PDB file of C-alpha atoms in Angstrom:
ATOM      1  CA  MET A   1       0.000   0.000   0.000  1.00  0.00           C
ATOM      2  CA  ILE A   2       2.814   2.426   0.832  1.00  0.00           C
ATOM      3  CA  ARG A   3       4.532   1.821  -2.498  1.00  0.00           C
ATOM      4  CA  ARG A   4       1.273   2.392  -4.400  1.00  0.00           C
ATOM      5  CA  GLY A   5       0.671   5.577  -2.403  1.00  0.00           C
ATOM      6  CA  LEU A   6       4.121   6.897  -3.328  1.00  0.00           C
ATOM      7  CA  GLU A   7       3.466   6.123  -6.984  1.00  0.00           C
ATOM      8  CA  ALA A   8       0.113   7.922  -6.792  1.00  0.00           C
ATOM      9  CA  VAL A   9       1.798  11.037  -5.391  1.00  0.00           C
ATOM     10  CA  ALA A  10       4.476  10.810  -8.087  1.00  0.00           C
ATOM     11  CA  GLY A  11       1.705  10.960 -10.684  1.00  0.00           C
ATOM     12  CA  ILE A  12       0.179  14.206  -9.413  1.00  0.00           C
ATOM     13  CA  PRO A  13       1.000  17.011 -11.875  1.00  0.00           C
ATOM     14  CA  ARG A  14       3.186  19.763 -10.377  1.00  0.00           C
ATOM     15  CA  ALA A  15       3.434  17.957  -7.035  1.00  0.00           C
ATOM     16  CA  ARG A  16       6.476  18.912  -4.987  1.00  0.00           C
ATOM     17  CA  VAL A  17       7.797  16.667  -2.266  1.00  0.00           C
ATOM     18  CA  THR A  18      10.378  17.602   0.317  1.00  0.00           C
ATOM     19  CA  ALA A  19      11.455  15.426   3.223  1.00  0.00           C
ATOM     20  CA  VAL A  20      13.628  16.709   6.041  1.00  0.00           C
ATOM     21  CA  TYR A  21      14.922  15.175   9.228  1.00  0.00           C
ATOM     22  CA  ARG A  22      17.068  15.944  12.215  1.00  0.00           C
ATOM     23  CA  GLU A  23      19.131  13.420  14.103  1.00  0.00           C
ATOM     24  CA  THR A  24      18.521  13.779  17.813  1.00  0.00           C
ATOM     25  CA  ASP A  25      18.549  11.825  21.013  1.00  0.00           C
ATOM     26  CA  ASP A  26      15.714  13.945  22.445  1.00  0.00           C
ATOM     27  CA  TYR A  27      13.005  14.672  19.889  1.00  0.00           C
ATOM     28  CA  GLY A  28      10.806  16.465  22.414  1.00  0.00           C
ATOM     29  CA  ARG A  29      13.585  18.913  23.228  1.00  0.00           C
ATOM     30  CA  ASP A  30      14.701  19.419  19.616  1.00  0.00           C
ATOM     31  CA  ARG A  31      11.302  19.451  17.924  1.00  0.00           C
ATOM     32  CA  PRO A  32      10.680  23.228  18.225  1.00  0.00           C
ATOM     33  CA  ALA A  33      14.023  24.043  16.566  1.00  0.00           C
ATOM     34  CA  LEU A  34      13.309  21.577  13.776  1.00  0.00           C
ATOM     35  CA  GLN A  35       9.876  23.105  13.227  1.00  0.00           C
ATOM     36  CA  ARG A  36      11.388  26.599  13.041  1.00  0.00           C
ATOM     37  CA  ALA A  37      13.967  25.449  10.509  1.00  0.00           C
ATOM     38  CA  TRP A  38      11.318  23.579   8.500  1.00  0.00           C
ATOM     39  CA  LEU A  39       8.940  26.547   8.313  1.00  0.00           C
ATOM     40  CA  ALA A  40      11.811  28.895   7.447  1.00  0.00           C
ATOM     41  CA  ARG A  41      12.792  26.569   4.600  1.00  0.00           C
ATOM     42  CA  ILE A  42       9.235  26.371   3.263  1.00  0.00           C
ATOM     43  CA  ASN A  43       8.924  30.144   3.507  1.00  0.00           C
ATOM     44  CA  ALA A  44      12.195  30.631   1.601  1.00  0.00           C
ATOM     45  CA  GLU A  45      11.152  28.172  -1.120  1.00  0.00           C
ATOM     46  CA  LEU A  46       7.832  29.986  -1.544  1.00  0.00           C
ATOM     47  CA  ALA A  47       9.639  33.331  -1.760  1.00  0.00           C
ATOM     48  CA  ALA A  48      12.104  31.984  -4.327  1.00  0.00           C
ATOM     49  CA  SER A  49       9.239  30.878  -6.578  1.00  0.00           C
ATOM     50  CA  ASP A  50       7.179  34.008  -5.825  1.00  0.00           C
ATOM     51  CA  GLU A  51       4.358  31.896  -4.387  1.00  0.00           C
ATOM     52  CA  TYR A  52       2.316  31.750  -1.219  1.00  0.00           C
ATOM     53  CA  GLY A  53       1.268  28.666   0.658  1.00  0.00           C
ATOM     54  CA  VAL A  54      -0.596  27.166   3.564  1.00  0.00           C
ATOM     55  CA  VAL A  55       0.835  24.607   5.978  1.00  0.00           C
ATOM     56  CA  MET A  56      -1.429  21.783   7.066  1.00  0.00           C
ATOM     57  CA  VAL A  57      -0.314  19.151   9.551  1.00  0.00           C
ATOM     58  CA  ASP A  58      -1.792  16.067  11.123  1.00  0.00           C
ATOM     59  CA  GLY A  59      -2.840  16.912  14.653  1.00  0.00           C
ATOM     60  CA  ASP A  60      -5.403  18.366  16.986  1.00  0.00           C
ATOM     61  CA  GLY A  61      -4.010  21.893  17.235  1.00  0.00           C
ATOM     62  CA  THR A  62      -2.243  21.476  20.548  1.00  0.00           C
ATOM     63  CA  GLU A  63       1.243  21.666  19.005  1.00  0.00           C
ATOM     64  CA  ALA A  64       2.030  25.165  20.253  1.00  0.00           C
ATOM     65  CA  SER A  65       5.661  25.073  19.133  1.00  0.00           C
ATOM     66  CA  LEU A  66       4.612  24.891  15.476  1.00  0.00           C
ATOM     67  CA  ILE A  67       2.422  27.968  15.867  1.00  0.00           C
ATOM     68  CA  ASP A  68       5.263  29.695  17.719  1.00  0.00           C
ATOM     69  CA  ALA A  69       7.599  28.817  14.846  1.00  0.00           C
ATOM     70  CA  TYR A  70       5.163  30.430  12.409  1.00  0.00           C
ATOM     71  CA  HIS A  71       5.068  33.620  14.478  1.00  0.00           C
ATOM     72  CA  ASP A  72       8.881  33.676  14.528  1.00  0.00           C
ATOM     73  CA  LEU A  73       8.924  34.192  10.748  1.00  0.00           C
ATOM     74  CA  PRO A  74       9.395  37.879   9.894  1.00  0.00           C
ATOM     75  CA  GLU A  75       5.891  39.137   9.119  1.00  0.00           C
ATOM     76  CA  ARG A  76       6.866  41.308   6.159  1.00  0.00           C
ATOM     77  CA  ASP A  77       8.635  38.391   4.433  1.00  0.00           C
ATOM     78  CA  ARG A  78       6.114  35.716   5.360  1.00  0.00           C
ATOM     79  CA  ARG A  79       4.932  33.601   2.414  1.00  0.00           C
ATOM     80  CA  ILE A  80       3.044  31.117   4.568  1.00  0.00           C
ATOM     81  CA  LYS A  81      -0.425  32.532   4.941  1.00  0.00           C
ATOM     82  CA  GLY A  82      -2.070  32.008   8.297  1.00  0.00           C
ATOM     83  CA  VAL A  83      -0.969  29.838  11.164  1.00  0.00           C
ATOM     84  CA  PRO A  84      -0.515  26.150  10.384  1.00  0.00           C
ATOM     85  CA  LEU A  85      -3.799  24.295  10.060  1.00  0.00           C
ATOM     86  CA  PHE A  86      -4.329  21.121  12.012  1.00  0.00           C
ATOM     87  CA  ALA A  87      -6.511  18.288  10.743  1.00  0.00           C
ATOM     88  CA  SER A  88      -6.822  14.551  11.188  1.00  0.00           C
ATOM     89  CA  ALA A  89      -5.128  12.372   8.602  1.00  0.00           C
ATOM     90  CA  ARG A  90      -8.018   9.953   9.090  1.00  0.00           C
ATOM     91  CA  ILE A  91     -10.250  12.252   7.050  1.00  0.00           C
ATOM     92  CA  ASN A  92      -7.765  14.152   4.882  1.00  0.00           C
ATOM     93  CA  TYR A  93      -6.276  12.389   1.871  1.00  0.00           C
ATOM     94  CA  PHE A  94      -3.417  14.862   1.504  1.00  0.00           C
ATOM     95  CA  LEU A  95      -2.325  14.235   5.092  1.00  0.00           C
ATOM     96  CA  GLN A  96      -2.631  10.484   4.541  1.00  0.00           C
ATOM     97  CA  ALA A  97      -0.327  10.842   1.546  1.00  0.00           C
ATOM     98  CA  ALA A  98       2.061  12.974   3.608  1.00  0.00           C
ATOM     99  CA  ASP A  99       2.160  10.241   6.264  1.00  0.00           C
ATOM    100  CA  LEU A 100       3.118   7.660   3.614  1.00  0.00           C
ATOM    101  CA  LEU A 101       5.797   9.967   2.228  1.00  0.00           C
ATOM    102  CA  ALA A 102       7.192  10.667   5.689  1.00  0.00           C
ATOM    103  CA  TYR A 103       7.303   6.990   6.605  1.00  0.00           C
ATOM    104  CA  ALA A 104       9.074   6.030   3.379  1.00  0.00           C
ATOM    105  CA  ALA A 105      11.523   8.923   3.769  1.00  0.00           C
ATOM    106  CA  TYR A 106      12.161   7.868   7.369  1.00  0.00           C
ATOM    107  CA  GLN A 107      12.958   4.306   6.298  1.00  0.00           C
ATOM    108  CA  SER A 108      15.447   5.594   3.720  1.00  0.00           C
ATOM    109  CA  VAL A 109      17.312   7.453   6.476  1.00  0.00           C
ATOM    110  CA  ALA A 110      16.900   5.173   9.496  1.00  0.00           C
ATOM    111  CA  LYS A 111      17.751   2.026   7.538  1.00  0.00           C
ATOM    112  CA  ARG A 112      16.130  -0.321  10.042  1.00  0.00           C
ATOM    113  CA  PRO A 113      17.212  -3.860   9.087  1.00  0.00           C
ATOM    114  CA  GLU A 114      13.669  -5.202   9.402  1.00  0.00           C
ATOM    115  CA  ARG A 115      12.526  -2.638   6.796  1.00  0.00           C
ATOM    116  CA  GLU A 116      15.422  -3.055   4.356  1.00  0.00           C
ATOM    117  CA  PHE A 117      12.952  -3.754   1.562  1.00  0.00           C
ATOM    118  CA  MET A 118      11.751  -0.124   1.957  1.00  0.00           C
ATOM    119  CA  TRP A 119      15.109   1.649   2.022  1.00  0.00           C
ATOM    120  CA  ASP A 120      14.940   2.738  -1.624  1.00  0.00           C
ATOM    121  CA  TRP A 121      11.180   3.245  -2.037  1.00  0.00           C
ATOM    122  CA  PHE A 122      11.195   7.002  -1.481  1.00  0.00           C
ATOM    123  CA  GLY A 123      13.970   7.693  -3.981  1.00  0.00           C
ATOM    124  CA  ALA A 124      12.787   5.136  -6.523  1.00  0.00           C
ATOM    125  CA  ALA A 125       9.172   6.332  -6.573  1.00  0.00           C
ATOM    126  CA  LEU A 126      10.048  10.035  -6.332  1.00  0.00           C
ATOM    127  CA  PRO A 127      13.450  10.564  -7.975  1.00  0.00           C
ATOM    128  CA  TRP A 128      12.667  14.271  -8.392  1.00  0.00           C
ATOM    129  CA  ALA A 129      11.838  14.751  -4.704  1.00  0.00           C
ATOM    130  CA  ASP A 130      13.968  16.936  -2.478  1.00  0.00           C
ATOM    131  CA  GLY A 131      15.470  14.862   0.294  1.00  0.00           C
ATOM    132  CA  PRO A 132      15.383  13.401   2.679  1.00  0.00           C
ATOM    133  CA  CYS A 133      17.930  15.925   3.823  1.00  0.00           C
ATOM    134  CA  ALA A 134      19.209  16.917   7.229  1.00  0.00           C
ATOM    135  CA  LEU A 135      17.845  20.176   8.514  1.00  0.00           C
TER     136      LEU A 135
END
């Protein structure tokens, strides 16, 4: 199912896929910094292409550090419009696709032996994708 999902995303015209990660031994501690770096990167990419965008993430809206990261972007240069939107991946197909992409990207970085068959799925299905790259 994951492989078919990746292929479906690859077939979407003008789709852009970026996967980032950060190596850490304390994700809870380092998550806010990663979110700041991630939003800054998205904002810069939107500015470079003279576009605007909206960020939507899987969640219930209690992730205050993501909203804080949005507010840390300089307002006059902000290309992300509005605070990040939270929705459940259970009812949102784009977030379901993002979950598949994230999992495949994770396997290509983590290289867990029990998931060796997945190590190349992200790159093989999405050779034009950006990443996964350390952020």
